[in-house]
Tab-separated table of C-alpha atoms in Angstrom:
chain	number	residue	atom	x	y	z
A	3	MET	CA	-9.017	27.767	19.203
A	4	GLU	CA	-10.509	27.650	15.693
A	5	LEU	CA	-13.988	27.155	14.272
A	6	TYR	CA	-14.376	25.316	10.957
A	7	TYR	CA	-17.629	26.332	9.277
A	8	ASN	CA	-19.465	27.140	6.021
A	9	GLY	CA	-18.985	23.801	4.300
A	10	HIS	CA	-20.274	20.251	4.063
A	11	ILE	CA	-18.856	18.540	7.159
A	12	TYR	CA	-19.367	14.777	7.151
A	13	THR	CA	-18.687	13.152	10.516
A	14	MET	CA	-18.675	9.584	9.050
A	15	THR	CA	-20.461	8.383	12.190
A	16	ALA	CA	-23.403	7.402	9.984
A	17	ARG	CA	-24.561	7.844	6.423
A	18	ASP	CA	-25.354	11.476	5.597
A	19	LYS	CA	-24.509	12.600	9.138
A	20	THR	CA	-23.257	16.180	8.914
A	21	VAL	CA	-22.647	19.073	11.268
A	22	SER	CA	-22.479	22.773	10.531
A	23	ALA	CA	-19.333	23.656	12.461
A	24	VAL	CA	-16.463	22.066	14.364
A	25	LEU	CA	-14.555	23.720	17.207
A	26	VAL	CA	-10.900	22.761	17.601
A	27	ASP	CA	-8.489	23.555	20.413
A	28	ASN	CA	-4.940	22.309	20.946
A	29	GLY	CA	-5.218	19.687	18.233
A	30	ARG	CA	-8.498	18.196	19.477
A	31	ILE	CA	-12.169	18.475	18.548
A	32	ILE	CA	-13.870	20.035	21.548
A	33	GLU	CA	-17.354	20.632	20.157
A	34	THR	CA	-19.506	20.141	17.060
A	35	PHE	CA	-22.535	22.260	16.157
A	36	ASP	CA	-25.696	21.644	14.162
A	37	GLU	CA	-25.902	25.394	13.593
A	38	ILE	CA	-23.000	27.820	13.156
A	39	PRO	CA	-22.462	29.451	16.583
A	40	ASP	CA	-22.026	33.197	16.995
A	41	ILE	CA	-18.784	33.184	18.973
A	42	ASP	CA	-15.820	35.513	18.803
A	43	ILE	CA	-12.901	33.208	17.962
A	44	ALA	CA	-10.655	32.512	14.977
A	45	LYS	CA	-12.685	31.081	12.114
A	46	ILE	CA	-11.674	28.921	9.160
A	47	ASP	CA	-14.146	29.455	6.342
A	48	LEU	CA	-14.528	26.288	4.295
A	49	SER	CA	-16.147	28.330	1.508
A	50	GLY	CA	-18.427	25.487	0.503
A	51	SER	CA	-15.733	22.805	0.560
A	52	THR	CA	-16.386	19.316	1.935
A	53	MET	CA	-14.650	18.169	5.128
A	54	PHE	CA	-14.052	14.596	6.273
A	55	PRO	CA	-12.061	12.948	9.041
A	56	GLY	CA	-8.442	12.743	7.901
A	57	PHE	CA	-7.850	10.108	5.223
A	58	VAL	CA	-5.437	7.330	6.246
A	59	ASP	CA	-3.804	4.803	3.894
A	60	THR	CA	-3.505	1.395	5.587
A	61	HIS	CA	-0.861	-0.122	3.315
A	62	PHE	CA	2.124	1.967	2.319
A	63	HIS	CA	5.887	2.028	1.815
A	64	LEU	CA	6.901	5.545	2.805
A	65	VAL	CA	10.600	5.346	1.970
A	66	GLY	CA	9.935	3.509	-1.280
A	67	THR	CA	7.431	6.167	-2.292
A	68	GLY	CA	9.961	8.928	-1.665
A	69	ILE	CA	12.540	7.057	-3.734
A	70	ALA	CA	10.075	6.440	-6.560
A	71	LEU	CA	8.967	10.069	-6.652
A	72	ASN	CA	12.572	11.208	-7.008
A	73	GLY	CA	13.985	8.358	-9.093
A	74	VAL	CA	13.596	6.597	-12.430
A	75	ASN	CA	10.009	5.391	-12.632
A	76	PHE	CA	8.215	3.741	-15.545
A	77	LYS	CA	4.788	3.398	-13.942
A	78	ASP	CA	3.051	5.766	-16.373
A	79	ASP	CA	5.044	4.820	-19.476
A	80	THR	CA	3.261	3.042	-22.340
A	81	ASP	CA	6.095	3.148	-24.893
A	82	ILE	CA	9.075	0.804	-24.526
A	83	ASN	CA	11.274	3.278	-26.410
A	84	ILE	CA	10.657	5.915	-23.758
A	85	ILE	CA	11.683	3.406	-21.096
A	86	LYS	CA	14.865	2.520	-22.968
A	87	GLU	CA	15.788	6.181	-23.326
A	88	LYS	CA	15.202	6.763	-19.602
A	89	ILE	CA	17.548	3.849	-18.829
A	90	ARG	CA	20.197	5.180	-21.220
A	91	THR	CA	20.053	8.705	-19.765
A	92	ALA	CA	20.076	7.588	-16.125
A	93	ALA	CA	22.890	5.080	-16.692
A	94	GLN	CA	25.105	7.780	-18.165
A	95	ALA	CA	24.804	9.723	-14.898
A	96	ILE	CA	26.152	6.979	-12.589
A	97	ASP	CA	29.623	5.508	-12.186
A	98	ASP	CA	30.585	1.917	-12.935
A	99	LYS	CA	30.400	0.827	-9.282
A	100	ALA	CA	26.869	2.072	-8.679
A	101	PHE	CA	23.554	0.289	-9.256
A	102	LEU	CA	20.782	1.984	-11.206
A	103	ILE	CA	17.500	0.937	-9.578
A	104	CYS	CA	14.356	1.716	-11.573
A	105	GLU	CA	10.711	1.311	-10.574
A	106	GLY	CA	7.318	0.545	-12.059
A	107	TYR	CA	7.871	-1.652	-15.130
A	108	ASN	CA	4.501	-2.979	-16.316
A	109	GLU	CA	4.427	-5.114	-19.458
A	110	ASN	CA	0.627	-5.052	-19.421
A	111	GLN	CA	0.616	-1.428	-20.521
A	112	LEU	CA	3.406	-2.023	-23.036
A	113	GLY	CA	1.568	-4.439	-25.290
A	114	GLY	CA	2.998	-7.386	-23.384
A	115	ILE	CA	6.644	-6.449	-24.068
A	116	LYS	CA	8.798	-8.082	-21.415
A	117	ILE	CA	12.258	-6.554	-21.393
A	118	THR	CA	15.182	-8.927	-20.698
A	119	ASN	CA	18.791	-8.682	-19.616
A	120	LYS	CA	19.872	-8.745	-23.273
A	121	ASP	CA	17.703	-5.709	-24.009
A	122	ILE	CA	19.264	-3.791	-21.121
A	123	ASP	CA	22.756	-4.909	-22.166
A	124	ALA	CA	22.151	-3.360	-25.586
A	125	ILE	CA	21.517	-0.018	-23.891
A	126	THR	CA	24.278	0.071	-21.263
A	127	ASP	CA	26.897	-2.070	-19.559
A	128	LYS	CA	26.069	-0.492	-16.171
A	129	LYS	CA	24.466	-2.482	-13.348
A	130	VAL	CA	20.733	-1.941	-13.889
A	131	ILE	CA	17.857	-3.293	-11.770
A	132	ILE	CA	14.304	-2.687	-12.952
A	133	LYS	CA	11.553	-3.559	-10.481
A	134	ARG	CA	8.266	-4.737	-11.893
A	135	VAL	CA	5.345	-2.584	-10.761
A	136	CYS	CA	4.263	-5.297	-8.279
A	137	ARG	CA	7.717	-5.190	-6.612
A	138	HIS	CA	7.745	-8.980	-6.446
A	139	ALA	CA	9.922	-9.341	-9.538
A	140	ALA	CA	12.738	-7.459	-11.202
A	141	VAL	CA	14.765	-7.734	-14.376
A	142	VAL	CA	18.498	-7.087	-14.110
A	143	SER	CA	21.271	-6.525	-16.599
A	144	SER	CA	23.920	-9.174	-17.219
A	145	SER	CA	26.417	-7.013	-15.339
A	146	VAL	CA	24.277	-7.479	-12.209
A	147	LEU	CA	24.196	-11.247	-12.701
A	148	ASN	CA	27.956	-11.237	-13.173
A	149	HIS	CA	28.484	-9.036	-10.102
A	150	PHE	CA	26.687	-11.622	-7.947
A	151	ASN	CA	28.192	-14.571	-9.852
A	152	ILE	CA	24.761	-15.864	-10.864
A	153	LYS	CA	25.160	-18.412	-13.656
A	154	ASP	CA	22.706	-20.207	-15.928
A	155	SER	CA	23.169	-23.258	-13.728
A	156	VAL	CA	21.730	-21.496	-10.672
A	157	GLU	CA	18.827	-23.296	-9.003
A	158	ASP	CA	15.703	-21.718	-7.512
A	159	MET	CA	15.746	-21.009	-3.797
A	160	PRO	CA	12.956	-21.338	-1.217
A	161	GLY	CA	10.526	-18.514	-1.989
A	162	GLY	CA	12.543	-17.282	-4.964
A	163	GLN	CA	12.820	-18.036	-8.672
A	164	TYR	CA	15.391	-17.355	-11.401
A	165	GLU	CA	13.537	-17.171	-14.687
A	166	LYS	CA	15.102	-19.026	-17.627
A	167	VAL	CA	14.338	-19.507	-21.298
A	168	GLU	CA	15.721	-22.715	-22.804
A	169	GLY	CA	17.967	-23.098	-19.775
A	170	MET	CA	19.423	-19.573	-19.974
A	171	LEU	CA	18.758	-16.731	-17.527
A	172	ASN	CA	16.705	-13.917	-19.024
A	173	GLY	CA	17.425	-11.516	-16.156
A	174	TRP	CA	14.094	-11.867	-14.374
A	175	LEU	CA	14.268	-12.598	-10.631
A	176	HIS	CA	11.229	-13.309	-8.489
A	177	ASP	CA	10.592	-12.593	-4.798
A	178	ASN	CA	13.451	-13.854	-2.566
A	179	ALA	CA	15.843	-14.085	-5.522
A	180	MET	CA	15.200	-10.398	-6.190
A	181	GLU	CA	15.397	-9.401	-2.522
A	182	LEU	CA	18.912	-10.832	-2.139
A	183	ILE	CA	20.102	-8.531	-4.924
A	184	LEU	CA	18.306	-5.479	-3.579
A	185	GLU	CA	19.744	-5.919	-0.084
A	186	VAL	CA	23.186	-5.198	-1.524
A	187	ALA	CA	22.197	-2.732	-4.245
A	188	SER	CA	20.045	-0.413	-2.093
A	189	ASN	CA	22.735	1.839	-0.666
A	190	GLU	CA	20.900	4.238	1.651
A	191	ASP	CA	21.951	6.021	4.828
A	192	GLU	CA	20.112	8.135	7.385
A	193	HIS	CA	20.667	11.311	5.377
A	194	SER	CA	19.230	9.932	2.129
A	195	LEU	CA	16.404	8.148	3.952
A	196	THR	CA	15.434	11.381	5.682
A	197	ARG	CA	15.302	13.100	2.303
A	198	HIS	CA	13.031	10.363	0.918
A	199	VAL	CA	10.685	10.485	3.924
A	200	ASP	CA	10.469	14.275	3.834
A	201	PHE	CA	9.667	14.325	0.130
A	202	ALA	CA	7.026	11.611	0.498
A	203	VAL	CA	5.277	13.198	3.487
A	204	LYS	CA	4.901	16.518	1.655
A	205	ALA	CA	3.388	14.723	-1.344
A	206	LEU	CA	0.985	12.749	0.835
A	207	GLU	CA	-0.245	15.818	2.678
A	208	GLU	CA	-0.892	17.458	-0.678
A	209	ALA	CA	-2.972	14.406	-1.626
A	210	GLY	CA	-5.121	14.773	1.510
A	211	LEU	CA	-3.552	12.019	3.605
A	212	THR	CA	-3.078	12.590	7.317
A	213	GLY	CA	-1.368	9.267	8.016
A	214	VAL	CA	-0.259	5.935	6.599
A	215	HIS	CA	0.487	2.421	7.809
A	216	THR	CA	4.003	1.937	6.497
A	217	GLU	CA	6.408	-0.986	6.137
A	218	ASP	CA	9.995	0.078	5.369
A	219	LEU	CA	12.319	-1.310	8.000
A	220	ALA	CA	13.843	-4.397	6.352
A	221	TYR	CA	14.972	-2.983	3.026
A	222	TYR	CA	17.523	-0.213	3.518
A	223	ASN	CA	20.599	-1.612	5.254
A	224	SER	CA	19.658	-0.371	8.733
A	225	CYS	CA	16.227	-0.372	10.345
A	226	GLN	CA	17.513	2.123	12.917
A	227	SER	CA	18.399	4.560	10.132
A	228	VAL	CA	14.834	4.331	8.833
A	229	LEU	CA	13.401	4.949	12.303
A	230	ASN	CA	15.728	7.914	12.720
A	231	ALA	CA	14.591	9.266	9.355
A	232	TYR	CA	10.971	9.153	10.510
A	233	LYS	CA	11.824	11.216	13.587
A	234	ASN	CA	14.001	13.613	11.623
A	235	VAL	CA	10.957	14.594	9.577
A	236	ILE	CA	7.835	14.085	11.701
A	237	ASN	CA	7.216	15.969	14.950
A	238	GLU	CA	4.795	18.379	16.623
A	239	ASP	CA	5.805	21.161	14.243
A	240	ASN	CA	5.521	18.910	11.184
A	241	PRO	CA	2.816	16.410	12.150
A	242	PHE	CA	1.984	13.212	10.260
A	243	ARG	CA	0.808	9.873	11.638
A	244	LEU	CA	2.545	6.553	11.047
A	245	ASN	CA	1.529	3.053	12.018
A	246	ILE	CA	4.810	1.165	11.714
A	247	LEU	CA	4.680	-2.463	10.561
A	248	ARG	CA	7.824	-4.431	11.375
A	249	HIS	CA	9.126	-7.112	9.042
A	250	THR	CA	9.875	-10.499	10.553
A	251	ASP	CA	13.562	-10.134	9.630
A	252	VAL	CA	14.031	-7.045	11.827
A	253	ILE	CA	11.226	-7.041	14.395
A	254	GLU	CA	13.383	-8.358	17.217
A	255	GLU	CA	16.015	-5.710	16.535
A	256	VAL	CA	13.330	-3.023	16.463
A	257	LEU	CA	11.829	-4.240	19.738
A	258	LYS	CA	15.260	-3.921	21.371
A	259	SER	CA	15.855	-0.403	20.028
A	260	ASP	CA	15.230	2.756	22.023
A	261	PHE	CA	12.755	4.138	19.476
A	262	GLU	CA	9.997	5.979	21.341
A	263	TYR	CA	6.432	5.726	20.102
A	264	ASN	CA	3.997	8.610	20.546
A	265	GLU	CA	0.909	10.115	18.929
A	266	PHE	CA	2.721	10.270	15.561
A	267	PHE	CA	4.396	6.856	15.682
A	268	ARG	CA	2.477	3.733	16.679
A	269	PRO	CA	3.845	0.158	16.615
A	270	ASP	CA	1.977	-2.339	14.495
A	271	ALA	CA	2.091	-5.988	13.445
A	272	MET	CA	4.891	-8.281	12.279
A	273	LYS	CA	4.941	-8.365	8.462
A	274	PHE	CA	5.868	-11.256	6.198
A	275	TYR	CA	4.869	-12.737	2.836
A	276	ALA	CA	2.935	-15.904	2.019
A	277	ASP	CA	3.161	-15.650	-1.792
A	278	GLY	CA	4.209	-13.414	-4.657
A	279	ALA	CA	2.221	-11.366	-7.169
A	280	LEU	CA	-0.259	-11.931	-9.972
A	281	GLY	CA	1.766	-10.227	-12.704
A	282	GLY	CA	4.738	-12.571	-12.439
A	283	ARG	CA	2.501	-15.596	-11.791
A	284	THR	CA	3.965	-16.027	-8.304
A	285	ALA	CA	0.685	-15.421	-6.446
A	286	LEU	CA	-0.169	-18.867	-5.015
A	287	PHE	CA	-3.383	-20.529	-6.200
A	288	SER	CA	-5.018	-23.858	-5.424
A	289	LEU	CA	-5.336	-24.501	-9.171
A	290	PRO	CA	-2.889	-23.749	-11.989
A	291	TYR	CA	-2.912	-20.416	-13.810
A	292	SER	CA	-5.363	-20.324	-16.691
A	293	ASP	CA	-2.745	-18.880	-19.039
A	294	ASP	CA	0.089	-21.170	-17.850
A	295	ASP	CA	-0.970	-24.555	-16.515
A	296	THR	CA	2.623	-25.427	-15.551
A	297	THR	CA	2.460	-23.349	-12.371
A	298	ASN	CA	0.220	-22.604	-9.386
A	299	GLY	CA	2.480	-19.795	-8.179
A	300	LEU	CA	5.091	-19.510	-5.464
A	301	ALA	CA	4.839	-20.332	-1.760
A	302	ILE	CA	7.268	-18.197	0.227
A	303	TYR	CA	6.936	-20.574	3.202
A	304	THR	CA	5.958	-24.193	3.628
A	305	PRO	CA	3.021	-24.753	6.024
A	306	ASP	CA	5.472	-25.732	8.783
A	307	GLU	CA	7.616	-22.639	8.184
A	308	LEU	CA	4.507	-20.484	8.172
A	309	ALA	CA	3.505	-21.924	11.529
A	310	VAL	CA	6.938	-20.993	12.895
A	311	GLU	CA	6.450	-17.373	11.812
A	312	VAL	CA	3.037	-17.212	13.469
A	313	GLN	CA	4.433	-18.709	16.683
A	314	LYS	CA	7.246	-16.163	16.607
A	315	ALA	CA	4.707	-13.344	16.565
A	316	ARG	CA	2.712	-14.912	19.373
A	317	ASP	CA	5.894	-15.257	21.472
A	318	LEU	CA	6.663	-11.578	20.847
A	319	ASN	CA	3.034	-10.726	21.730
A	320	VAL	CA	2.370	-8.995	18.398
A	321	ASN	CA	-0.134	-9.667	15.649
A	322	ILE	CA	0.826	-10.837	12.196
A	323	ALA	CA	0.386	-8.912	8.928
A	324	VAL	CA	0.712	-11.254	5.960
A	325	HIS	CA	0.849	-10.532	2.233
A	326	MET	CA	-1.422	-12.960	0.375
A	327	ILE	CA	-2.896	-12.641	-3.107
A	328	GLY	CA	-3.821	-16.132	-4.325
A	329	ASP	CA	-6.506	-18.264	-2.673
A	330	LYS	CA	-4.059	-21.012	-1.667
A	331	ALA	CA	-1.858	-18.505	0.159
A	332	VAL	CA	-4.934	-17.259	2.039
A	333	GLU	CA	-5.889	-20.833	2.903
A	334	MET	CA	-2.423	-21.571	4.310
A	335	VAL	CA	-2.445	-18.448	6.475
A	336	LEU	CA	-5.949	-19.161	7.785
A	337	ASP	CA	-4.819	-22.674	8.679
A	338	ALA	CA	-1.938	-21.209	10.689
A	339	ILE	CA	-4.135	-18.641	12.461
A	340	GLU	CA	-6.784	-21.206	13.344
A	341	ALA	CA	-4.108	-23.473	14.801
A	342	ASN	CA	-2.546	-20.615	16.784
A	343	PRO	CA	-4.976	-17.704	17.396
A	344	PRO	CA	-3.688	-14.258	18.403
A	345	ASN	CA	-3.147	-13.460	22.061
A	346	SER	CA	-5.168	-10.272	21.543
A	347	GLY	CA	-6.065	-7.851	18.763
A	348	HIS	CA	-6.534	-8.721	15.119
A	349	ASP	CA	-4.243	-10.391	12.608
A	350	ARG	CA	-3.942	-8.461	9.346
A	351	LEU	CA	-4.586	-10.131	5.981
A	352	ILE	CA	-2.939	-8.002	3.306
A	353	HIS	CA	-4.432	-7.837	-0.229
A	354	VAL	CA	-6.646	-11.012	-0.107
A	355	SER	CA	-7.181	-10.384	-3.819
A	356	PHE	CA	-8.544	-13.800	-4.822
A	357	LEU	CA	-10.762	-15.615	-2.362
A	358	ARG	CA	-13.286	-18.442	-2.311
A	359	GLU	CA	-16.631	-18.563	-0.554
A	360	ASP	CA	-15.374	-21.124	1.959
A	361	LEU	CA	-12.370	-18.914	2.821
A	362	ILE	CA	-14.624	-15.917	3.436
A	363	GLU	CA	-16.771	-18.010	5.794
A	364	ARG	CA	-13.627	-18.948	7.747
A	365	MET	CA	-12.422	-15.339	7.833
A	366	GLU	CA	-15.752	-14.206	9.264
A	367	LYS	CA	-15.161	-16.373	12.352
A	368	LEU	CA	-11.613	-15.146	13.083
A	369	ASP	CA	-10.075	-12.104	14.745
A	370	ILE	CA	-8.763	-10.700	11.480
A	371	ILE	CA	-8.751	-7.429	9.576
A	372	CYS	CA	-8.310	-7.044	5.813
A	373	ASP	CA	-5.884	-4.589	4.276
A	374	ILE	CA	-7.252	-4.087	0.748
A	375	GLN	CA	-6.003	-2.079	-2.234
A	376	PRO	CA	-8.817	-0.708	-4.434
A	377	MET	CA	-6.381	0.359	-7.161
A	378	PHE	CA	-5.371	-3.272	-7.728
A	379	VAL	CA	-8.624	-3.953	-9.552
A	380	ALA	CA	-8.040	-0.901	-11.762
A	381	SER	CA	-4.519	-2.074	-12.584
A	382	ASP	CA	-5.103	-5.826	-12.832
A	383	PHE	CA	-8.182	-6.018	-15.046
A	384	PRO	CA	-8.862	-7.118	-17.704
A	385	TRP	CA	-5.632	-9.155	-17.892
A	386	ALA	CA	-6.352	-10.752	-14.487
A	387	ILE	CA	-9.092	-12.731	-16.244
A	388	ASP	CA	-6.435	-14.273	-18.498
A	389	ARG	CA	-4.402	-15.274	-15.449
A	390	VAL	CA	-7.158	-16.945	-13.417
A	391	GLY	CA	-10.137	-17.479	-15.732
A	392	ASN	CA	-13.734	-16.320	-15.345
A	393	GLU	CA	-14.739	-18.723	-12.561
A	394	ARG	CA	-12.151	-17.442	-10.054
A	395	VAL	CA	-12.970	-13.820	-10.859
A	396	ARG	CA	-16.250	-13.974	-8.909
A	397	TYR	CA	-14.464	-13.638	-5.565
A	398	SER	CA	-11.653	-11.431	-6.830
A	399	TYR	CA	-11.209	-8.226	-4.828
A	400	PRO	CA	-14.478	-9.048	-3.002
A	401	TRP	CA	-14.742	-5.906	-0.886
A	402	LYS	CA	-18.539	-5.658	-0.749
A	403	THR	CA	-18.828	-9.241	0.443
A	404	LEU	CA	-16.185	-8.731	3.129
A	405	LEU	CA	-17.840	-5.560	4.459
A	406	ASN	CA	-21.281	-7.182	4.402
A	407	LYS	CA	-19.849	-9.996	6.523
A	408	GLY	CA	-18.773	-7.432	9.102
A	409	ILE	CA	-15.055	-7.884	8.353
A	410	ILE	CA	-12.991	-4.745	8.960
A	411	CYS	CA	-11.382	-3.518	5.717
A	412	GLY	CA	-8.913	-0.655	5.507
A	413	GLY	CA	-8.102	1.069	2.229
A	414	GLY	CA	-4.482	1.124	1.117
A	415	SER	CA	-2.517	1.914	-2.025
A	416	ASP	CA	0.631	-0.183	-1.568
A	417	SER	CA	2.438	2.884	-2.879
A	418	PRO	CA	4.762	3.114	-4.758
A	419	ILE	CA	3.159	0.132	-6.491
A	420	GLU	CA	-0.088	2.065	-6.991
A	421	ASP	CA	-1.171	5.700	-6.998
A	422	TYR	CA	-1.071	6.970	-3.398
A	423	ARG	CA	-3.837	9.552	-3.832
A	424	PRO	CA	-6.798	8.335	-1.752
A	425	LEU	CA	-9.307	9.794	-4.191
A	426	THR	CA	-8.064	7.469	-6.942
A	427	GLY	CA	-8.504	4.575	-4.511
A	428	ILE	CA	-12.037	5.688	-3.648
A	429	ASP	CA	-12.792	6.020	-7.363
A	430	ALA	CA	-11.489	2.480	-7.981
A	431	ALA	CA	-13.538	1.037	-5.103
A	432	VAL	CA	-16.695	2.555	-6.590
A	433	ASN	CA	-16.049	2.038	-10.315
A	434	ARG	CA	-13.735	-1.033	-10.343
A	435	LYS	CA	-11.876	-0.073	-13.498
A	436	ALA	CA	-8.932	1.998	-14.677
A	437	LEU	CA	-9.521	5.732	-14.962
A	438	ASP	CA	-9.356	5.604	-18.778
A	439	ASP	CA	-11.432	2.412	-19.076
A	440	THR	CA	-14.766	2.951	-20.838
A	441	SER	CA	-16.219	-0.385	-19.696
A	442	ASP	CA	-18.865	-0.773	-16.992
A	443	GLY	CA	-16.276	-2.060	-14.521
A	444	TYR	CA	-15.255	-5.572	-13.485
A	445	ASN	CA	-17.139	-7.838	-11.084
A	446	MET	CA	-19.365	-4.899	-10.159
A	447	VAL	CA	-21.310	-6.997	-7.662
A	448	GLU	CA	-18.354	-6.244	-5.357
A	449	ALA	CA	-18.363	-2.465	-5.996
A	450	LEU	CA	-18.745	-0.161	-2.993
A	451	ASP	CA	-20.928	2.912	-2.778
A	452	VAL	CA	-19.242	6.256	-2.127
A	453	PHE	CA	-19.864	6.202	1.632
A	454	GLU	CA	-18.398	2.711	1.970
A	455	ALA	CA	-15.398	3.657	-0.161
A	456	ILE	CA	-14.638	6.739	1.944
A	457	SER	CA	-15.079	4.629	5.076
A	458	LEU	CA	-12.094	2.514	3.986
A	459	TYR	CA	-9.865	5.556	4.561
A	460	THR	CA	-11.612	6.929	7.656
A	461	THR	CA	-13.597	4.746	10.083
A	462	GLU	CA	-12.362	1.409	8.734
A	463	ALA	CA	-8.742	2.626	8.692
A	464	ALA	CA	-9.076	3.624	12.333
A	465	LYS	CA	-10.465	0.174	13.183
A	466	VAL	CA	-7.555	-1.476	11.378
A	467	ALA	CA	-5.235	0.550	13.627
A	468	ASN	CA	-7.360	-0.330	16.679
A	469	ASN	CA	-7.522	3.412	17.252
A	470	LEU	CA	-11.113	4.442	16.538
A	471	SER	CA	-11.154	6.257	19.874
A	472	GLU	CA	-8.644	8.770	18.464
A	473	TYR	CA	-9.603	9.315	14.832
A	474	GLY	CA	-11.746	8.050	11.952
A	475	THR	CA	-14.789	10.206	12.700
A	476	ILE	CA	-15.418	13.855	13.517
A	477	GLU	CA	-16.508	13.675	17.138
A	478	VAL	CA	-15.728	15.475	20.370
A	479	GLY	CA	-12.458	14.333	21.936
A	480	LYS	CA	-10.845	13.022	18.757
A	481	VAL	CA	-7.762	14.461	17.080
A	482	ALA	CA	-8.311	17.352	14.699
A	483	ASP	CA	-7.221	15.555	11.538
A	484	PHE	CA	-9.272	16.610	8.499
A	485	THR	CA	-9.223	16.097	4.749
A	486	ILE	CA	-10.982	19.018	3.054
A	487	LEU	CA	-12.026	18.675	-0.603
A	488	ARG	CA	-13.069	21.363	-3.068
A	489	GLN	CA	-15.884	19.207	-4.437
A	490	ASN	CA	-18.339	16.927	-2.688
A	491	PRO	CA	-17.748	13.263	-3.650
A	492	PHE	CA	-21.408	12.495	-2.912
A	493	GLU	CA	-22.477	15.027	-5.542
A	494	VAL	CA	-20.001	14.657	-8.426
A	495	GLU	CA	-20.398	12.128	-11.231
A	496	ARG	CA	-19.287	8.682	-10.087
A	497	ASN	CA	-16.541	8.485	-12.708
A	498	ALA	CA	-15.170	11.907	-11.723
A	499	ILE	CA	-14.300	11.175	-8.078
A	500	HIS	CA	-10.570	10.974	-8.862
A	501	LYS	CA	-10.695	14.505	-10.296
A	502	ILE	CA	-11.720	16.088	-6.977
A	503	GLU	CA	-9.132	18.559	-5.699
A	504	VAL	CA	-7.782	18.699	-2.159
A	505	ALA	CA	-8.340	22.126	-0.631
A	506	LYS	CA	-6.684	21.640	2.761
A	507	THR	CA	-5.116	18.922	4.874
A	508	VAL	CA	-5.229	19.386	8.640
A	509	ILE	CA	-3.225	17.266	11.094
A	510	ASP	CA	-3.233	17.777	14.845
A	511	GLY	CA	-5.149	21.019	14.316
A	512	LYS	CA	-2.465	22.425	11.981
A	513	ILE	CA	-3.080	23.198	8.321
A	514	VAL	CA	-0.189	21.295	6.721
A	515	PHE	CA	-1.352	21.757	3.137
A	516	GLU	CA	-3.497	24.409	1.477
A	517	SER	CA	-3.988	24.614	-2.264
């Protein structure tokens, strides 16, 4: 039994609602106090720190984050020469049969430089795959194209594109075309997957996260190996909480497996994609791109195929979780949901980055939840304006409108695509700009206040998981999951929220991280 006291303890049950002390026993909150009680038990002195319910990220790729943290990653690089040297060094360390998979290429922070297969070929003749930061496109070396016998004459596939310049492949593959390559190139086993999960969980606890909603099962040769890796790392002695989304390609296999869910592993919806990403112009819009009027984006499914996926989920008695960025993709998914509503629970709309007023009105009437990524606005602006034009920006990343409509919105990072630290996400939700941006922020009418932003990772995250009875607030009977910060986010300068340090992370009553 432990008493947490001497700090700012926000219950998140209401604005400004605080208590003076919290009593924990056997991983549960058994009492809260408006005044510090004089009782003879073990005490944890917060020393003026600020305590919240445990922060949960509602959109994550746990294995991918572990791989990115340990691998070749260009996410923070702003010099193409640094990237080329990283490729050269890493390629020298692998044999001719192996694939070098790199992460985080972002031409928007490289002055628009878009590396091609010829550029990679000039560095190495090894098989190199470089994922764009959005993970919906990748550029590969010519040796990769040759390995898979992909010629200039290749035609696009449903949901996938091979980019060409004057009829010749430039190495860029989009969505399904990329995924076919990665299925073969990603050579992971239970041992390596366990290592990735372990590394990621430690990093997340250090960032103040007590759980994530993760989607990993369809990308690493064996979904059972991924499930085993989860259990190899997470248990009562090393607690962390996962909501496990299951991709449409493997959900039936997962349902037939003997994987046992418990307080650390909860089953979640069936995941699939409706469109691509903004950066590669594969997000699906109702109107052409403002900076390329030859395309509206990429539909992963036709309306009929989308309806089949929704029916599959209904037959399996699970909800759907669908990636959608452009307004047309959202419209297609709403059409499918309206035609075939869920048996129970809420369908999950992932990203919903670009909406229209009529789509929001439809969403308000449905049993849906929104899985939003505050860091997208920090990463995507100002170049998103070039992609879609000023008119469509009004309902871009429209979090304030969604919350005001009473639509549940959980805060996610989509890590490793974006920074997994929840405080950077909270900062982005409040300020709507990159950390080094000196502007006033973009489309600030949709900015959240600090309480609303923190709610995305606490109460709203628990609603997304349909598990508010267990966590999301500091109340009697709920699990003792806490994120404890050295500074109070309600008192620091608005632009300094991302600088707040994590003092402790507590999961199931155990201090799993202490700075």
